[in-house]
């Protein structure tokens, strides 16, 4: 190439999983490309500048922790191709100038979407302004996929599981556009080579006790406080590592309880691979990011809850593959831990984990990205970004109707207009001549 190629990762910070997925691919791409590719990660929903849409990260935090039923209702109401097309078109018409500004600033040769709600915004802008970048989507849900993931405008759709692959096929997405890889887990998880004892020494915790890692996602949602209190009472000899994420108030509340020294409380962490390596069992919600990190580290999991309808299929994935247990209430977690702590059961679960999921998903995806960059641009013309006046002119153009139904409506309106041109002054004469008596 005669210039340094540029890759734009389009995300939204609605939860931590989408940015984490983009960061994982970015890290793998940096390793494979050895600094020969420019990379950018941009929150596209925030970049729209629209009320509510730009506040999507904060809204998600509120919905996932306080109004989960509203979140599920929104998922259901928008889960349909026509519905998501109409919703996205409304957002796009109001925000297309800001979206194009992102492309103007980053000048991408390839855009990787890691969030379902930004897919069509990218595709619409690429089509409207004839931008010649490649466009790939990376699905960061495992089983229960929203219709927004199946974007026909993308050149490729990369999925992390066989379940996701088959679902998109059933929904009519072309097989030639589907690629199966592992989930985009950061390469540092697969690369970590320390033993349990070495990881525990790094953390400064006791080397011998059976250890549980308890986490509930980046925003610290769920019944984490109740879980910790239940486990403290049920297992006084166990070591607990508790990650509260960005929920500072929850961390302060747990620290104020005066728990025993073998219960360590952490906030948002950047060394999750060390915490997982130090653990024997990982207790987490059904979010795909942490769940897949645990499986890549080959640790049995206990899933506590699904935050939103898109996470419910992840529970089935764990249970169907016998990789752990599902405990939706704190009182059920004790029997689940008892079962997994049985040496024979634990050994069998770890054996199944050995081939459960690929460990190099991010690297696989990064290689697909590099291969795509080697292809000619999808359009022969170079990327053309317009000034603001030209953008306004395009936005003001009335769309031409080409659909058969639209042409039929135009013909009906034309016939009606011709009929209205007939003068009504002759109608009374016609009626009068019909009523006149015969002459004679």
CSV table of C-alpha atoms in Angstrom, one decimal, residues 7-189:
chain,number,residue,atom,x,y,z
A,7,UNK,CA,-9.0,0.9,10.8
A,8,UNK,CA,-11.9,2.4,12.8
A,9,UNK,CA,-13.5,0.4,15.5
A,10,UNK,CA,-17.1,1.7,16.0
A,11,UNK,CA,-18.5,1.0,19.4
A,12,UNK,CA,-20.9,2.3,22.1
A,13,UNK,CA,-20.0,2.3,25.7
A,14,UNK,CA,-23.3,0.7,26.7
A,15,UNK,CA,-21.7,-1.7,29.2
A,16,UNK,CA,-18.0,-2.6,29.1
A,17,UNK,CA,-18.2,-5.5,26.6
A,18,UNK,CA,-18.2,-3.6,23.3
A,19,UNK,CA,-15.2,-1.5,24.1
A,20,UNK,CA,-13.4,-4.5,25.6
A,21,UNK,CA,-14.1,-6.4,22.4
A,22,UNK,CA,-12.8,-3.6,20.2
A,23,UNK,CA,-9.7,-3.2,22.5
A,24,UNK,CA,-9.0,-7.0,22.2
A,25,UNK,CA,-9.1,-6.9,18.4
A,26,UNK,CA,-7.0,-3.7,18.5
A,27,UNK,CA,-4.4,-5.3,20.6
A,28,UNK,CA,-4.2,-8.4,18.4
A,29,UNK,CA,-4.1,-6.2,15.3
A,30,UNK,CA,-1.2,-4.2,16.8
A,31,UNK,CA,0.7,-7.5,17.3
A,32,UNK,CA,0.1,-8.9,13.9
A,33,UNK,CA,0.6,-5.6,12.0
A,34,UNK,CA,3.6,-4.5,14.0
A,35,UNK,CA,2.6,-0.8,13.9
A,36,UNK,CA,1.8,-0.7,10.2
A,37,UNK,CA,-1.9,0.1,10.7
A,38,UNK,CA,-3.4,3.2,12.3
A,39,UNK,CA,-6.2,2.3,14.7
A,40,UNK,CA,-9.1,4.3,16.2
A,41,UNK,CA,-11.8,3.4,18.7
A,42,UNK,CA,-14.9,5.8,18.6
A,43,UNK,CA,-18.2,5.7,20.4
A,44,UNK,CA,-20.5,6.3,17.4
A,45,UNK,CA,-23.7,6.8,19.4
A,46,UNK,CA,-22.1,9.5,21.5
A,47,UNK,CA,-20.7,11.0,18.3
A,48,UNK,CA,-24.2,11.5,16.9
A,49,UNK,CA,-24.7,14.4,19.2
A,50,UNK,CA,-28.5,13.6,19.5
A,51,UNK,CA,-30.3,13.9,22.8
A,52,UNK,CA,-30.8,10.5,24.4
A,53,UNK,CA,-28.7,8.7,21.7
A,54,UNK,CA,-25.5,10.5,22.8
A,55,UNK,CA,-26.4,9.6,26.4
A,56,UNK,CA,-26.8,5.9,25.6
A,57,UNK,CA,-23.9,4.7,28.0
A,58,UNK,CA,-25.5,6.4,31.0
A,59,UNK,CA,-29.0,5.2,30.1
A,60,UNK,CA,-27.7,1.6,29.7
A,61,UNK,CA,-26.2,1.8,33.2
A,62,UNK,CA,-29.5,2.9,34.7
A,63,UNK,CA,-31.6,0.4,32.7
A,64,UNK,CA,-29.3,-2.6,33.5
A,65,UNK,CA,-29.2,-1.9,37.2
A,66,UNK,CA,-32.6,-0.3,38.0
A,67,UNK,CA,-35.1,-0.7,35.2
A,68,UNK,CA,-34.3,-4.1,33.6
A,69,UNK,CA,-37.9,-4.7,32.6
A,70,UNK,CA,-37.9,-1.5,30.6
A,71,UNK,CA,-34.6,-2.6,29.0
A,72,UNK,CA,-36.2,-5.9,28.0
A,73,UNK,CA,-39.2,-4.2,26.6
A,74,UNK,CA,-37.0,-1.9,24.4
A,75,UNK,CA,-35.2,-5.0,23.2
A,76,UNK,CA,-38.4,-6.7,22.1
A,77,UNK,CA,-39.9,-3.6,20.5
A,78,UNK,CA,-36.9,-3.0,18.3
A,79,UNK,CA,-36.0,-6.7,17.6
A,80,UNK,CA,-37.1,-6.9,13.9
A,81,UNK,CA,-35.4,-6.0,10.7
A,82,UNK,CA,-38.1,-3.5,9.6
A,83,UNK,CA,-38.3,-1.9,13.0
A,84,UNK,CA,-34.6,-1.5,13.4
A,85,UNK,CA,-34.3,-0.1,9.8
A,86,UNK,CA,-36.9,2.5,10.5
A,87,UNK,CA,-35.4,3.5,13.9
A,88,UNK,CA,-31.9,3.7,12.5
A,89,UNK,CA,-33.1,5.8,9.5
A,90,UNK,CA,-34.7,8.3,11.8
A,91,UNK,CA,-31.5,8.6,13.8
A,92,UNK,CA,-29.3,8.7,10.7
A,93,UNK,CA,-31.3,11.6,9.0
A,94,UNK,CA,-30.7,13.7,12.1
A,95,UNK,CA,-27.1,12.7,12.8
A,96,UNK,CA,-25.5,11.9,9.4
A,97,UNK,CA,-23.4,15.1,9.4
A,98,UNK,CA,-21.8,14.2,12.7
A,99,UNK,CA,-21.3,10.6,11.6
A,100,UNK,CA,-19.4,11.8,8.4
A,101,UNK,CA,-17.3,14.0,10.6
A,102,UNK,CA,-16.0,10.9,12.4
A,103,UNK,CA,-15.0,9.4,9.0
A,104,UNK,CA,-13.4,12.6,8.0
A,105,UNK,CA,-11.3,12.7,11.1
A,106,UNK,CA,-10.2,9.0,11.0
A,107,UNK,CA,-10.1,8.4,7.2
A,108,UNK,CA,-10.7,4.7,7.6
A,109,UNK,CA,-9.8,2.1,5.0
A,110,UNK,CA,-11.9,-0.4,7.0
A,111,UNK,CA,-14.6,0.1,9.6
A,112,UNK,CA,-15.2,-2.7,12.2
A,113,UNK,CA,-18.5,-2.3,14.0
A,114,UNK,CA,-18.6,-3.9,17.5
A,115,UNK,CA,-22.1,-2.8,18.4
A,116,UNK,CA,-25.4,-3.7,16.8
A,117,UNK,CA,-27.0,-0.2,16.9
A,118,UNK,CA,-24.2,1.5,14.9
A,119,UNK,CA,-24.2,-1.0,12.0
A,120,UNK,CA,-26.8,0.7,9.8
A,121,UNK,CA,-25.6,4.2,10.7
A,122,UNK,CA,-22.2,3.2,9.1
A,123,UNK,CA,-23.8,1.4,6.2
A,124,UNK,CA,-26.1,4.4,5.4
A,125,UNK,CA,-23.3,6.9,5.5
A,126,UNK,CA,-21.1,4.7,3.3
A,127,UNK,CA,-23.9,4.3,0.7
A,128,UNK,CA,-25.1,8.0,0.8
A,129,UNK,CA,-21.7,9.6,0.5
A,130,UNK,CA,-20.1,6.8,-1.7
A,131,UNK,CA,-17.3,6.3,0.8
A,132,UNK,CA,-14.9,3.6,-0.3
A,133,UNK,CA,-14.0,1.9,3.0
A,134,UNK,CA,-14.6,-1.8,3.8
A,135,UNK,CA,-17.2,-2.6,6.4
A,136,UNK,CA,-17.1,-5.6,8.8
A,137,UNK,CA,-19.3,-6.3,11.8
A,138,UNK,CA,-18.1,-8.4,14.8
A,139,UNK,CA,-20.9,-9.9,16.9
A,140,UNK,CA,-20.2,-9.6,20.6
A,141,UNK,CA,-23.2,-11.6,21.7
A,142,UNK,CA,-23.1,-15.4,21.9
A,143,UNK,CA,-26.5,-16.9,21.3
A,144,UNK,CA,-29.4,-14.4,21.7
A,145,UNK,CA,-28.8,-12.0,18.9
A,146,UNK,CA,-30.8,-8.8,18.2
A,147,UNK,CA,-31.9,-8.3,14.6
A,148,UNK,CA,-29.6,-5.3,14.3
A,149,UNK,CA,-26.6,-7.5,14.1
A,150,UNK,CA,-27.7,-8.9,10.7
A,151,UNK,CA,-26.9,-5.8,8.7
A,152,UNK,CA,-27.1,-6.5,4.9
A,153,UNK,CA,-24.8,-3.6,4.2
A,154,UNK,CA,-21.8,-5.2,5.8
A,155,UNK,CA,-19.3,-7.1,3.7
A,156,UNK,CA,-18.7,-9.6,6.4
A,157,UNK,CA,-20.3,-10.6,9.7
A,158,UNK,CA,-18.0,-12.3,12.2
A,159,UNK,CA,-19.7,-14.5,14.8
A,160,UNK,CA,-18.2,-16.1,17.9
A,161,UNK,CA,-20.2,-19.3,18.3
A,162,UNK,CA,-21.9,-22.0,16.2
A,163,UNK,CA,-25.2,-21.0,17.8
A,164,UNK,CA,-24.9,-17.4,16.5
A,165,UNK,CA,-23.9,-18.7,13.1
A,166,UNK,CA,-26.9,-20.9,12.7
A,167,UNK,CA,-29.3,-18.2,14.0
A,168,UNK,CA,-28.2,-15.7,11.4
A,169,UNK,CA,-28.5,-18.4,8.7
A,170,UNK,CA,-32.1,-19.0,9.8
A,171,UNK,CA,-32.8,-15.3,9.6
A,172,UNK,CA,-31.7,-15.3,5.9
A,173,UNK,CA,-28.2,-13.8,6.3
A,174,UNK,CA,-26.1,-15.1,3.4
A,175,UNK,CA,-23.6,-17.8,4.3
A,176,UNK,CA,-20.9,-16.3,2.1
A,177,UNK,CA,-20.8,-13.2,4.4
A,178,UNK,CA,-20.6,-15.2,7.6
A,179,UNK,CA,-17.3,-16.0,9.3
A,180,UNK,CA,-16.9,-18.0,12.5
A,181,UNK,CA,-14.1,-17.2,14.9
A,182,UNK,CA,-13.6,-17.2,18.6
A,183,UNK,CA,-14.9,-14.4,20.8
A,184,UNK,CA,-12.7,-11.3,20.9
A,185,UNK,CA,-11.0,-11.9,24.3
A,186,UNK,CA,-7.9,-9.8,24.9
A,187,UNK,CA,-4.8,-11.7,23.9
A,188,UNK,CA,-3.3,-11.2,27.4
A,189,UNK,CA,-5.7,-13.9,28.8
